Amino acid sequence: MNEPAPKISPLPRLPPEPIYSKRLRIADLLLITLGTAIAIWILQPPRGPRHIGFVTVSVVMAPLYGCAVAAVLVSAFRMFTNTGTFATEPGHWLLLILGTIFLGIGLLISGALHLSVELPSEVARGGYAILFLLGIALLMTSVFVIALATGTNEDETVYWKFVLRMIVWALVLEFVIWLLLVARGPELLLLVLGPPLVLMAAFVAAAVNDLRQRNYRDFWHWLGVAAFAGLPIHVVLLIIAALFGG
């Protein structure tokens, strides 16, 4: 008589071996500091208007974007030196997605704004043209990173797989909704909030599940979680600065 196989309860996600390369080191802190400086330059350009509320928000949020910029630099270094991949956990992918989009938009806008005005030399014009082209390249890279993130995390929890796939759907749905807004008018404006709210709800559920199940996650993963969670906080702070900044 065959007895039914015993049910095996899912085990927590254990740390990969070796894990020494994913510990936060002094070099990582210096790189995050560099990334934060770049983020401040993008969020508050030198020739931009000075408003105490917006400057404060930029300085407060810059370290989160700085972590994303640092992740892009680490990943690029590892790729070009063939020393292994950086993105092995969901938070790493969140950092790379955020970092490539943030840098791409920032460099693209900075280059375009400076190219539209009179520059003192051809060297300066060439430098900003390089920034403009680099911004385009990073935005194209972000599409590749998002596509790669959805296909290389099959061994992850259901929560994180849904989050990474929902990023794609949120971007597609937002594009469609904005097209509808242009065609139909502002009565569909509330639909804009739908995809981001679903994405953030799934993101919170994935992070809480990691904590509840005590899944192993390295420091860079939690930096990615913090940076992604900072996106809606940044939007709220900007709205507060605009409303009460005087």
JSON list of C-alpha atoms in Angstrom, two decimals:
[
{"chain": "A", "resi": 1, "resn": "MET", "atom": "CA", "xyz": [0.00, 0.00, 0.00]},
{"chain": "A", "resi": 2, "resn": "ASN", "atom": "CA", "xyz": [1.50, 3.31, -1.13]},
{"chain": "A", "resi": 3, "resn": "GLU", "atom": "CA", "xyz": [1.55, 6.06, 1.45]},
{"chain": "A", "resi": 4, "resn": "PRO", "atom": "CA", "xyz": [1.25, 9.69, 0.33]},
{"chain": "A", "resi": 5, "resn": "ALA", "atom": "CA", "xyz": [4.52, 11.58, 0.28]},
{"chain": "A", "resi": 6, "resn": "PRO", "atom": "CA", "xyz": [4.92, 13.91, 3.26]},
{"chain": "A", "resi": 7, "resn": "LYS", "atom": "CA", "xyz": [4.42, 17.59, 2.60]},
{"chain": "A", "resi": 8, "resn": "ILE", "atom": "CA", "xyz": [7.62, 19.59, 2.73]},
{"chain": "A", "resi": 9, "resn": "SER", "atom": "CA", "xyz": [7.29, 23.06, 4.19]},
{"chain": "A", "resi": 10, "resn": "PRO", "atom": "CA", "xyz": [9.09, 25.82, 2.25]},
{"chain": "A", "resi": 11, "resn": "LEU", "atom": "CA", "xyz": [12.43, 26.80, 3.75]},
{"chain": "A", "resi": 12, "resn": "PRO", "atom": "CA", "xyz": [13.65, 30.35, 4.10]},
{"chain": "A", "resi": 13, "resn": "ARG", "atom": "CA", "xyz": [15.92, 31.63, 1.35]},
{"chain": "A", "resi": 14, "resn": "LEU", "atom": "CA", "xyz": [19.48, 30.93, 2.47]},
{"chain": "A", "resi": 15, "resn": "PRO", "atom": "CA", "xyz": [22.51, 33.10, 1.68]},
{"chain": "A", "resi": 16, "resn": "PRO", "atom": "CA", "xyz": [24.46, 32.17, -1.45]},
{"chain": "A", "resi": 17, "resn": "GLU", "atom": "CA", "xyz": [28.07, 31.09, -1.14]},
{"chain": "A", "resi": 18, "resn": "PRO", "atom": "CA", "xyz": [30.35, 32.96, -1.11]},
{"chain": "A", "resi": 19, "resn": "ILE", "atom": "CA", "xyz": [28.75, 36.17, 0.15]},
{"chain": "A", "resi": 20, "resn": "TYR", "atom": "CA", "xyz": [31.85, 38.24, 0.87]},
{"chain": "A", "resi": 21, "resn": "SER", "atom": "CA", "xyz": [31.55, 40.17, -2.42]},
{"chain": "A", "resi": 22, "resn": "LYS", "atom": "CA", "xyz": [28.16, 41.58, -1.43]},
{"chain": "A", "resi": 23, "resn": "ARG", "atom": "CA", "xyz": [29.10, 42.99, 1.95]},
{"chain": "A", "resi": 24, "resn": "LEU", "atom": "CA", "xyz": [29.17, 46.75, 2.24]},
{"chain": "A", "resi": 25, "resn": "ARG", "atom": "CA", "xyz": [32.77, 47.93, 2.23]},
{"chain": "A", "resi": 26, "resn": "ILE", "atom": "CA", "xyz": [34.52, 51.28, 2.56]},
{"chain": "A", "resi": 27, "resn": "ALA", "atom": "CA", "xyz": [34.85, 51.39, -1.24]},
{"chain": "A", "resi": 28, "resn": "ASP", "atom": "CA", "xyz": [31.09, 50.91, -1.55]},
{"chain": "A", "resi": 29, "resn": "LEU", "atom": "CA", "xyz": [30.44, 53.79, 0.86]},
{"chain": "A", "resi": 30, "resn": "LEU", "atom": "CA", "xyz": [32.77, 56.04, -1.14]},
{"chain": "A", "resi": 31, "resn": "LEU", "atom": "CA", "xyz": [31.00, 55.02, -4.33]},
{"chain": "A", "resi": 32, "resn": "ILE", "atom": "CA", "xyz": [27.59, 55.76, -2.80]},
{"chain": "A", "resi": 33, "resn": "THR", "atom": "CA", "xyz": [28.94, 59.17, -1.75]},
{"chain": "A", "resi": 34, "resn": "LEU", "atom": "CA", "xyz": [30.01, 59.81, -5.35]},
{"chain": "A", "resi": 35, "resn": "GLY", "atom": "CA", "xyz": [26.60, 58.65, -6.57]},
{"chain": "A", "resi": 36, "resn": "THR", "atom": "CA", "xyz": [24.90, 60.98, -4.09]},
{"chain": "A", "resi": 37, "resn": "ALA", "atom": "CA", "xyz": [26.94, 63.93, -5.41]},
{"chain": "A", "resi": 38, "resn": "ILE", "atom": "CA", "xyz": [25.88, 63.06, -8.97]},
{"chain": "A", "resi": 39, "resn": "ALA", "atom": "CA", "xyz": [22.26, 62.76, -7.81]},
{"chain": "A", "resi": 40, "resn": "ILE", "atom": "CA", "xyz": [22.38, 66.21, -6.19]},
{"chain": "A", "resi": 41, "resn": "TRP", "atom": "CA", "xyz": [23.83, 67.65, -9.41]},
{"chain": "A", "resi": 42, "resn": "ILE", "atom": "CA", "xyz": [20.96, 66.12, -11.39]},
{"chain": "A", "resi": 43, "resn": "LEU", "atom": "CA", "xyz": [18.20, 66.96, -8.91]},
{"chain": "A", "resi": 44, "resn": "GLN", "atom": "CA", "xyz": [19.47, 70.50, -8.30]},
{"chain": "A", "resi": 45, "resn": "PRO", "atom": "CA", "xyz": [21.56, 71.65, -11.28]},
{"chain": "A", "resi": 46, "resn": "PRO", "atom": "CA", "xyz": [24.09, 74.45, -10.61]},
{"chain": "A", "resi": 47, "resn": "ARG", "atom": "CA", "xyz": [22.25, 77.01, -12.78]},
{"chain": "A", "resi": 48, "resn": "GLY", "atom": "CA", "xyz": [18.78, 75.93, -11.68]},
{"chain": "A", "resi": 49, "resn": "PRO", "atom": "CA", "xyz": [16.45, 78.10, -9.58]},
{"chain": "A", "resi": 50, "resn": "ARG", "atom": "CA", "xyz": [17.06, 78.04, -5.82]},
{"chain": "A", "resi": 51, "resn": "HIS", "atom": "CA", "xyz": [13.98, 77.33, -3.72]},
{"chain": "A", "resi": 52, "resn": "ILE", "atom": "CA", "xyz": [14.63, 76.30, -0.12]},
{"chain": "A", "resi": 53, "resn": "GLY", "atom": "CA", "xyz": [11.85, 73.69, -0.12]},
{"chain": "A", "resi": 54, "resn": "PHE", "atom": "CA", "xyz": [12.93, 71.96, -3.33]},
{"chain": "A", "resi": 55, "resn": "VAL", "atom": "CA", "xyz": [16.62, 72.17, -2.44]},
{"chain": "A", "resi": 56, "resn": "THR", "atom": "CA", "xyz": [15.92, 70.51, 0.92]},
{"chain": "A", "resi": 57, "resn": "VAL", "atom": "CA", "xyz": [13.91, 67.74, -0.73]},
{"chain": "A", "resi": 58, "resn": "SER", "atom": "CA", "xyz": [16.71, 67.17, -3.25]},
{"chain": "A", "resi": 59, "resn": "VAL", "atom": "CA", "xyz": [19.36, 66.88, -0.54]},
{"chain": "A", "resi": 60, "resn": "VAL", "atom": "CA", "xyz": [17.21, 64.54, 1.57]},
{"chain": "A", "resi": 61, "resn": "MET", "atom": "CA", "xyz": [16.36, 62.21, -1.32]},
{"chain": "A", "resi": 62, "resn": "ALA", "atom": "CA", "xyz": [19.75, 62.31, -3.07]},
{"chain": "A", "resi": 63, "resn": "PRO", "atom": "CA", "xyz": [21.35, 59.43, -1.05]},
{"chain": "A", "resi": 64, "resn": "LEU", "atom": "CA", "xyz": [18.64, 57.01, -2.23]},
{"chain": "A", "resi": 65, "resn": "TYR", "atom": "CA", "xyz": [19.27, 57.92, -5.87]},
{"chain": "A", "resi": 66, "resn": "GLY", "atom": "CA", "xyz": [22.98, 57.88, -5.08]},
{"chain": "A", "resi": 67, "resn": "CYS", "atom": "CA", "xyz": [22.70, 54.20, -4.13]},
{"chain": "A", "resi": 68, "resn": "ALA", "atom": "CA", "xyz": [21.08, 53.51, -7.51]},
{"chain": "A", "resi": 69, "resn": "VAL", "atom": "CA", "xyz": [23.81, 55.43, -9.35]},
{"chain": "A", "resi": 70, "resn": "ALA", "atom": "CA", "xyz": [26.46, 53.51, -7.39]},
{"chain": "A", "resi": 71, "resn": "ALA", "atom": "CA", "xyz": [24.80, 50.22, -8.33]},
{"chain": "A", "resi": 72, "resn": "VAL", "atom": "CA", "xyz": [24.99, 51.16, -12.02]},
{"chain": "A", "resi": 73, "resn": "LEU", "atom": "CA", "xyz": [28.71, 51.97, -11.65]},
{"chain": "A", "resi": 74, "resn": "VAL", "atom": "CA", "xyz": [29.41, 48.71, -9.78]},
{"chain": "A", "resi": 75, "resn": "SER", "atom": "CA", "xyz": [27.49, 46.67, -12.35]},
{"chain": "A", "resi": 76, "resn": "ALA", "atom": "CA", "xyz": [29.29, 48.35, -15.25]},
{"chain": "A", "resi": 77, "resn": "PHE", "atom": "CA", "xyz": [32.68, 47.78, -13.60]},
{"chain": "A", "resi": 78, "resn": "ARG", "atom": "CA", "xyz": [31.93, 44.10, -12.99]},
{"chain": "A", "resi": 79, "resn": "MET", "atom": "CA", "xyz": [30.72, 43.66, -16.57]},
{"chain": "A", "resi": 80, "resn": "PHE", "atom": "CA", "xyz": [33.76, 45.29, -18.19]},
{"chain": "A", "resi": 81, "resn": "THR", "atom": "CA", "xyz": [36.27, 43.55, -15.88]},
{"chain": "A", "resi": 82, "resn": "ASN", "atom": "CA", "xyz": [34.48, 40.18, -16.13]},
{"chain": "A", "resi": 83, "resn": "THR", "atom": "CA", "xyz": [34.41, 39.80, -12.33]},
{"chain": "A", "resi": 84, "resn": "GLY", "atom": "CA", "xyz": [30.90, 38.42, -12.03]},
{"chain": "A", "resi": 85, "resn": "THR", "atom": "CA", "xyz": [27.42, 39.84, -12.13]},
{"chain": "A", "resi": 86, "resn": "PHE", "atom": "CA", "xyz": [26.13, 42.37, -9.62]},
{"chain": "A", "resi": 87, "resn": "ALA", "atom": "CA", "xyz": [22.40, 41.74, -9.88]},
{"chain": "A", "resi": 88, "resn": "THR", "atom": "CA", "xyz": [21.57, 38.50, -8.08]},
{"chain": "A", "resi": 89, "resn": "GLU", "atom": "CA", "xyz": [18.67, 39.65, -5.89]},
{"chain": "A", "resi": 90, "resn": "PRO", "atom": "CA", "xyz": [15.49, 41.68, -6.57]},
{"chain": "A", "resi": 91, "resn": "GLY", "atom": "CA", "xyz": [16.78, 44.77, -4.76]},
{"chain": "A", "resi": 92, "resn": "HIS", "atom": "CA", "xyz": [19.81, 44.82, -7.05]},
{"chain": "A", "resi": 93, "resn": "TRP", "atom": "CA", "xyz": [17.53, 44.92, -10.09]},
{"chain": "A", "resi": 94, "resn": "LEU", "atom": "CA", "xyz": [15.47, 47.70, -8.52]},
{"chain": "A", "resi": 95, "resn": "LEU", "atom": "CA", "xyz": [18.66, 49.73, -8.07]},
{"chain": "A", "resi": 96, "resn": "LEU", "atom": "CA", "xyz": [19.76, 49.14, -11.67]},
{"chain": "A", "resi": 97, "resn": "ILE", "atom": "CA", "xyz": [16.32, 50.00, -13.07]},
{"chain": "A", "resi": 98, "resn": "LEU", "atom": "CA", "xyz": [16.07, 53.16, -10.99]},
{"chain": "A", "resi": 99, "resn": "GLY", "atom": "CA", "xyz": [19.70, 54.12, -11.60]},
{"chain": "A", "resi": 100, "resn": "THR", "atom": "CA", "xyz": [19.66, 53.77, -15.39]},
{"chain": "A", "resi": 101, "resn": "ILE", "atom": "CA", "xyz": [16.35, 55.65, -15.71]},
{"chain": "A", "resi": 102, "resn": "PHE", "atom": "CA", "xyz": [17.41, 58.40, -13.27]},
{"chain": "A", "resi": 103, "resn": "LEU", "atom": "CA", "xyz": [20.82, 58.90, -14.89]},
{"chain": "A", "resi": 104, "resn": "GLY", "atom": "CA", "xyz": [19.39, 58.64, -18.39]},
{"chain": "A", "resi": 105, "resn": "ILE", "atom": "CA", "xyz": [16.71, 61.30, -17.84]},
{"chain": "A", "resi": 106, "resn": "GLY", "atom": "CA", "xyz": [19.06, 63.53, -15.83]},
{"chain": "A", "resi": 107, "resn": "LEU", "atom": "CA", "xyz": [21.90, 63.50, -18.38]},
{"chain": "A", "resi": 108, "resn": "LEU", "atom": "CA", "xyz": [19.51, 63.83, -21.30]},
{"chain": "A", "resi": 109, "resn": "ILE", "atom": "CA", "xyz": [17.81, 66.90, -19.84]},
{"chain": "A", "resi": 110, "resn": "SER", "atom": "CA", "xyz": [21.08, 68.48, -18.70]},
{"chain": "A", "resi": 111, "resn": "GLY", "atom": "CA", "xyz": [22.69, 68.00, -22.10]},
{"chain": "A", "resi": 112, "resn": "ALA", "atom": "CA", "xyz": [19.63, 69.27, -23.98]},
{"chain": "A", "resi": 113, "resn": "LEU", "atom": "CA", "xyz": [19.26, 72.39, -21.80]},
{"chain": "A", "resi": 114, "resn": "HIS", "atom": "CA", "xyz": [22.88, 73.40, -22.20]},
{"chain": "A", "resi": 115, "resn": "LEU", "atom": "CA", "xyz": [22.94, 72.68, -25.94]},
{"chain": "A", "resi": 116, "resn": "SER", "atom": "CA", "xyz": [19.95, 75.00, -26.39]},
{"chain": "A", "resi": 117, "resn": "VAL", "atom": "CA", "xyz": [21.89, 78.02, -25.11]},
{"chain": "A", "resi": 118, "resn": "GLU", "atom": "CA", "xyz": [25.02, 79.84, -26.24]},
{"chain": "A", "resi": 119, "resn": "LEU", "atom": "CA", "xyz": [28.13, 78.05, -24.94]},
{"chain": "A", "resi": 120, "resn": "PRO", "atom": "CA", "xyz": [31.54, 79.70, -24.56]},
{"chain": "A", "resi": 121, "resn": "SER", "atom": "CA", "xyz": [33.48, 77.07, -26.52]},
{"chain": "A", "resi": 122, "resn": "GLU", "atom": "CA", "xyz": [33.13, 74.09, -28.84]},
{"chain": "A", "resi": 123, "resn": "VAL", "atom": "CA", "xyz": [34.72, 71.92, -26.17]},
{"chain": "A", "resi": 124, "resn": "ALA", "atom": "CA", "xyz": [31.87, 72.70, -23.75]},
{"chain": "A", "resi": 125, "resn": "ARG", "atom": "CA", "xyz": [29.31, 72.08, -26.48]},
{"chain": "A", "resi": 126, "resn": "GLY", "atom": "CA", "xyz": [30.93, 68.75, -27.29]},
{"chain": "A", "resi": 127, "resn": "GLY", "atom": "CA", "xyz": [30.91, 67.77, -23.60]},
{"chain": "A", "resi": 128, "resn": "TYR", "atom": "CA", "xyz": [27.20, 68.44, -23.23]},
{"chain": "A", "resi": 129, "resn": "ALA", "atom": "CA", "xyz": [26.53, 66.64, -26.51]},
{"chain": "A", "resi": 130, "resn": "ILE", "atom": "CA", "xyz": [28.24, 63.59, -25.00]},
{"chain": "A", "resi": 131, "resn": "LEU", "atom": "CA", "xyz": [26.03, 63.89, -21.90]},
{"chain": "A", "resi": 132, "resn": "PHE", "atom": "CA", "xyz": [22.96, 64.06, -24.15]},
{"chain": "A", "resi": 133, "resn": "LEU", "atom": "CA", "xyz": [23.98, 60.93, -26.08]},
{"chain": "A", "resi": 134, "resn": "LEU", "atom": "CA", "xyz": [24.93, 59.13, -22.87]},
{"chain": "A", "resi": 135, "resn": "GLY", "atom": "CA", "xyz": [21.48, 59.91, -21.47]},
{"chain": "A", "resi": 136, "resn": "ILE", "atom": "CA", "xyz": [19.85, 58.34, -24.53]},
{"chain": "A", "resi": 137, "resn": "ALA", "atom": "CA", "xyz": [22.12, 55.28, -24.21]},
{"chain": "A", "resi": 138, "resn": "LEU", "atom": "CA", "xyz": [21.23, 54.85, -20.52]},
{"chain": "A", "resi": 139, "resn": "LEU", "atom": "CA", "xyz": [17.50, 55.09, -21.22]},
{"chain": "A", "resi": 140, "resn": "MET", "atom": "CA", "xyz": [17.90, 52.41, -23.88]},
{"chain": "A", "resi": 141, "resn": "THR", "atom": "CA", "xyz": [19.89, 50.36, -21.38]},
{"chain": "A", "resi": 142, "resn": "SER", "atom": "CA", "xyz": [17.09, 50.70, -18.83]},
{"chain": "A", "resi": 143, "resn": "VAL", "atom": "CA", "xyz": [14.72, 48.94, -21.25]},
{"chain": "A", "resi": 144, "resn": "PHE", "atom": "CA", "xyz": [17.20, 46.08, -21.53]},
{"chain": "A", "resi": 145, "resn": "VAL", "atom": "CA", "xyz": [17.65, 45.96, -17.73]},
{"chain": "A", "resi": 146, "resn": "ILE", "atom": "CA", "xyz": [13.89, 45.81, -17.11]},
{"chain": "A", "resi": 147, "resn": "ALA", "atom": "CA", "xyz": [13.48, 43.03, -19.67]},
{"chain": "A", "resi": 148, "resn": "LEU", "atom": "CA", "xyz": [16.40, 41.12, -18.17]},
{"chain": "A", "resi": 149, "resn": "ALA", "atom": "CA", "xyz": [15.07, 41.52, -14.63]},
{"chain": "A", "resi": 150, "resn": "THR", "atom": "CA", "xyz": [11.77, 39.86, -15.53]},
{"chain": "A", "resi": 151, "resn": "GLY", "atom": "CA", "xyz": [13.49, 36.81, -16.99]},
{"chain": "A", "resi": 152, "resn": "THR", "atom": "CA", "xyz": [16.36, 36.05, -14.62]},
{"chain": "A", "resi": 153, "resn": "ASN", "atom": "CA", "xyz": [14.54, 35.75, -11.28]},
{"chain": "A", "resi": 154, "resn": "GLU", "atom": "CA", "xyz": [12.67, 32.48, -11.74]},
{"chain": "A", "resi": 155, "resn": "ASP", "atom": "CA", "xyz": [14.06, 31.10, -8.47]},
{"chain": "A", "resi": 156, "resn": "GLU", "atom": "CA", "xyz": [12.72, 34.09, -6.52]},
{"chain": "A", "resi": 157, "resn": "THR", "atom": "CA", "xyz": [9.58, 34.27, -4.40]},
{"chain": "A", "resi": 158, "resn": "VAL", "atom": "CA", "xyz": [6.24, 34.73, -6.13]},
{"chain": "A", "resi": 159, "resn": "TYR", "atom": "CA", "xyz": [6.01, 38.20, -4.62]},
{"chain": "A", "resi": 160, "resn": "TRP", "atom": "CA", "xyz": [9.21, 39.51, -6.17]},
{"chain": "A", "resi": 161, "resn": "LYS", "atom": "CA", "xyz": [8.52, 37.88, -9.53]},
{"chain": "A", "resi": 162, "resn": "PHE", "atom": "CA", "xyz": [5.18, 39.70, -9.60]},
{"chain": "A", "resi": 163, "resn": "VAL", "atom": "CA", "xyz": [6.83, 43.02, -8.65]},
{"chain": "A", "resi": 164, "resn": "LEU", "atom": "CA", "xyz": [9.44, 42.79, -11.42]},
{"chain": "A", "resi": 165, "resn": "ARG", "atom": "CA", "xyz": [6.81, 41.86, -13.99]},
{"chain": "A", "resi": 166, "resn": "MET", "atom": "CA", "xyz": [4.45, 44.56, -12.71]},
{"chain": "A", "resi": 167, "resn": "ILE", "atom": "CA", "xyz": [7.12, 47.19, -13.41]},
{"chain": "A", "resi": 168, "resn": "VAL", "atom": "CA", "xyz": [6.80, 46.38, -17.11]},
{"chain": "A", "resi": 169, "resn": "TRP", "atom": "CA", "xyz": [3.01, 46.38, -17.02]},
{"chain": "A", "resi": 170, "resn": "ALA", "atom": "CA", "xyz": [2.91, 49.62, -15.01]},
{"chain": "A", "resi": 171, "resn": "LEU", "atom": "CA", "xyz": [5.05, 51.40, -17.60]},
{"chain": "A", "resi": 172, "resn": "VAL", "atom": "CA", "xyz": [2.98, 50.06, -20.50]},
{"chain": "A", "resi": 173, "resn": "LEU", "atom": "CA", "xyz": [-0.34, 50.89, -18.82]},
{"chain": "A", "resi": 174, "resn": "GLU", "atom": "CA", "xyz": [0.84, 54.40, -17.87]},
{"chain": "A", "resi": 175, "resn": "PHE", "atom": "CA", "xyz": [1.78, 55.03, -21.51]},
{"chain": "A", "resi": 176, "resn": "VAL", "atom": "CA", "xyz": [-1.65, 53.84, -22.70]},
{"chain": "A", "resi": 177, "resn": "ILE", "atom": "CA", "xyz": [-3.45, 55.90, -20.03]},
{"chain": "A", "resi": 178, "resn": "TRP", "atom": "CA", "xyz": [-1.61, 59.08, -21.02]},
{"chain": "A", "resi": 179, "resn": "LEU", "atom": "CA", "xyz": [-2.51, 58.44, -24.66]},
{"chain": "A", "resi": 180, "resn": "LEU", "atom": "CA", "xyz": [-6.15, 58.15, -23.58]},
{"chain": "A", "resi": 181, "resn": "LEU", "atom": "CA", "xyz": [-5.84, 61.38, -21.61]},
{"chain": "A", "resi": 182, "resn": "VAL", "atom": "CA", "xyz": [-4.65, 63.19, -24.72]},
{"chain": "A", "resi": 183, "resn": "ALA", "atom": "CA", "xyz": [-7.50, 61.71, -26.78]},
{"chain": "A", "resi": 184, "resn": "ARG", "atom": "CA", "xyz": [-10.36, 61.81, -24.26]},
{"chain": "A", "resi": 185, "resn": "GLY", "atom": "CA", "xyz": [-9.52, 64.63, -21.86]},
{"chain": "A", "resi": 186, "resn": "PRO", "atom": "CA", "xyz": [-8.78, 64.98, -18.11]},
{"chain": "A", "resi": 187, "resn": "GLU", "atom": "CA", "xyz": [-11.79, 62.94, -16.92]},
{"chain": "A", "resi": 188, "resn": "LEU", "atom": "CA", "xyz": [-9.55, 59.85, -16.94]},
{"chain": "A", "resi": 189, "resn": "LEU", "atom": "CA", "xyz": [-6.84, 61.49, -14.82]},
{"chain": "A", "resi": 190, "resn": "LEU", "atom": "CA", "xyz": [-7.46, 59.28, -11.77]},
{"chain": "A", "resi": 191, "resn": "LEU", "atom": "CA", "xyz": [-6.58, 56.21, -13.83]},
{"chain": "A", "resi": 192, "resn": "VAL", "atom": "CA", "xyz": [-2.97, 57.41, -13.80]},
{"chain": "A", "resi": 193, "resn": "LEU", "atom": "CA", "xyz": [-2.71, 56.40, -10.12]},
{"chain": "A", "resi": 194, "resn": "GLY", "atom": "CA", "xyz": [-3.86, 52.82, -10.73]},
{"chain": "A", "resi": 195, "resn": "PRO", "atom": "CA", "xyz": [-0.70, 51.04, -11.99]},
{"chain": "A", "resi": 196, "resn": "PRO", "atom": "CA", "xyz": [1.70, 52.74, -9.49]},
{"chain": "A", "resi": 197, "resn": "LEU", "atom": "CA", "xyz": [-0.60, 51.89, -6.56]},
{"chain": "A", "resi": 198, "resn": "VAL", "atom": "CA", "xyz": [-0.81, 48.22, -7.58]},
{"chain": "A", "resi": 199, "resn": "LEU", "atom": "CA", "xyz": [2.97, 48.12, -8.06]},
{"chain": "A", "resi": 200, "resn": "MET", "atom": "CA", "xyz": [3.70, 49.69, -4.67]},
{"chain": "A", "resi": 201, "resn": "ALA", "atom": "CA", "xyz": [1.23, 47.35, -2.93]},
{"chain": "A", "resi": 202, "resn": "ALA", "atom": "CA", "xyz": [2.97, 44.33, -4.47]},
{"chain": "A", "resi": 203, "resn": "PHE", "atom": "CA", "xyz": [6.35, 45.80, -3.55]},
{"chain": "A", "resi": 204, "resn": "VAL", "atom": "CA", "xyz": [5.35, 46.24, 0.11]},
{"chain": "A", "resi": 205, "resn": "ALA", "atom": "CA", "xyz": [3.98, 42.68, 0.20]},
{"chain": "A", "resi": 206, "resn": "ALA", "atom": "CA", "xyz": [7.27, 41.30, -1.19]},
{"chain": "A", "resi": 207, "resn": "ALA", "atom": "CA", "xyz": [9.41, 43.20, 1.32]},
{"chain": "A", "resi": 208, "resn": "VAL", "atom": "CA", "xyz": [7.17, 42.21, 4.25]},
{"chain": "A", "resi": 209, "resn": "ASN", "atom": "CA", "xyz": [7.25, 38.57, 3.12]},
{"chain": "A", "resi": 210, "resn": "ASP", "atom": "CA", "xyz": [11.08, 38.64, 3.16]},
{"chain": "A", "resi": 211, "resn": "LEU", "atom": "CA", "xyz": [11.04, 39.94, 6.72]},
{"chain": "A", "resi": 212, "resn": "ARG", "atom": "CA", "xyz": [8.35, 37.49, 7.85]},
{"chain": "A", "resi": 213, "resn": "GLN", "atom": "CA", "xyz": [10.04, 34.47, 6.28]},
{"chain": "A", "resi": 214, "resn": "ARG", "atom": "CA", "xyz": [13.51, 35.69, 7.34]},
{"chain": "A", "resi": 215, "resn": "ASN", "atom": "CA", "xyz": [14.81, 35.25, 3.80]},
{"chain": "A", "resi": 216, "resn": "TYR", "atom": "CA", "xyz": [18.46, 36.05, 3.33]},
{"chain": "A", "resi": 217, "resn": "ARG", "atom": "CA", "xyz": [19.02, 39.38, 1.62]},
{"chain": "A", "resi": 218, "resn": "ASP", "atom": "CA", "xyz": [22.26, 41.32, 1.41]},
{"chain": "A", "resi": 219, "resn": "PHE", "atom": "CA", "xyz": [22.78, 45.00, 2.16]},
{"chain": "A", "resi": 220, "resn": "TRP", "atom": "CA", "xyz": [22.53, 46.09, -1.49]},
{"chain": "A", "resi": 221, "resn": "HIS", "atom": "CA", "xyz": [19.12, 44.44, -1.76]},
{"chain": "A", "resi": 222, "resn": "TRP", "atom": "CA", "xyz": [17.78, 46.49, 1.14]},
{"chain": "A", "resi": 223, "resn": "LEU", "atom": "CA", "xyz": [19.32, 49.64, -0.35]},
{"chain": "A", "resi": 224, "resn": "GLY", "atom": "CA", "xyz": [17.28, 48.86, -3.46]},
{"chain": "A", "resi": 225, "resn": "VAL", "atom": "CA", "xyz": [14.14, 48.39, -1.37]},
{"chain": "A", "resi": 226, "resn": "ALA", "atom": "CA", "xyz": [14.77, 51.73, 0.36]},
{"chain": "A", "resi": 227, "resn": "ALA", "atom": "CA", "xyz": [15.43, 53.53, -2.93]},
{"chain": "A", "resi": 228, "resn": "PHE", "atom": "CA", "xyz": [12.28, 52.14, -4.55]},
{"chain": "A", "resi": 229, "resn": "ALA", "atom": "CA", "xyz": [10.19, 52.98, -1.48]},
{"chain": "A", "resi": 230, "resn": "GLY", "atom": "CA", "xyz": [11.58, 56.51, -1.68]},
{"chain": "A", "resi": 231, "resn": "LEU", "atom": "CA", "xyz": [9.90, 57.20, -5.04]},
{"chain": "A", "resi": 232, "resn": "PRO", "atom": "CA", "xyz": [6.38, 57.91, -3.68]},
{"chain": "A", "resi": 233, "resn": "ILE", "atom": "CA", "xyz": [7.92, 59.68, -0.68]},
{"chain": "A", "resi": 234, "resn": "HIS", "atom": "CA", "xyz": [9.81, 61.97, -3.06]},
{"chain": "A", "resi": 235, "resn": "VAL", "atom": "CA", "xyz": [6.62, 62.79, -4.94]},
{"chain": "A", "resi": 236, "resn": "VAL", "atom": "CA", "xyz": [4.78, 63.61, -1.69]},
{"chain": "A", "resi": 237, "resn": "LEU", "atom": "CA", "xyz": [7.64, 65.83, -0.47]},
{"chain": "A", "resi": 238, "resn": "LEU", "atom": "CA", "xyz": [7.70, 67.72, -3.77]},
{"chain": "A", "resi": 239, "resn": "ILE", "atom": "CA", "xyz": [3.95, 68.32, -3.55]},
{"chain": "A", "resi": 240, "resn": "ILE", "atom": "CA", "xyz": [4.32, 69.60, 0.04]},
{"chain": "A", "resi": 241, "resn": "ALA", "atom": "CA", "xyz": [7.20, 71.87, -1.01]},
{"chain": "A", "resi": 242, "resn": "ALA", "atom": "CA", "xyz": [5.11, 73.24, -3.88]},
{"chain": "A", "resi": 243, "resn": "LEU", "atom": "CA", "xyz": [2.03, 73.84, -1.74]},
{"chain": "A", "resi": 244, "resn": "PHE", "atom": "CA", "xyz": [3.66, 75.28, 1.37]},
{"chain": "A", "resi": 245, "resn": "GLY", "atom": "CA", "xyz": [6.94, 76.64, 0.04]},
{"chain": "A", "resi": 246, "resn": "GLY", "atom": "CA", "xyz": [5.56, 80.12, -0.37]}
]
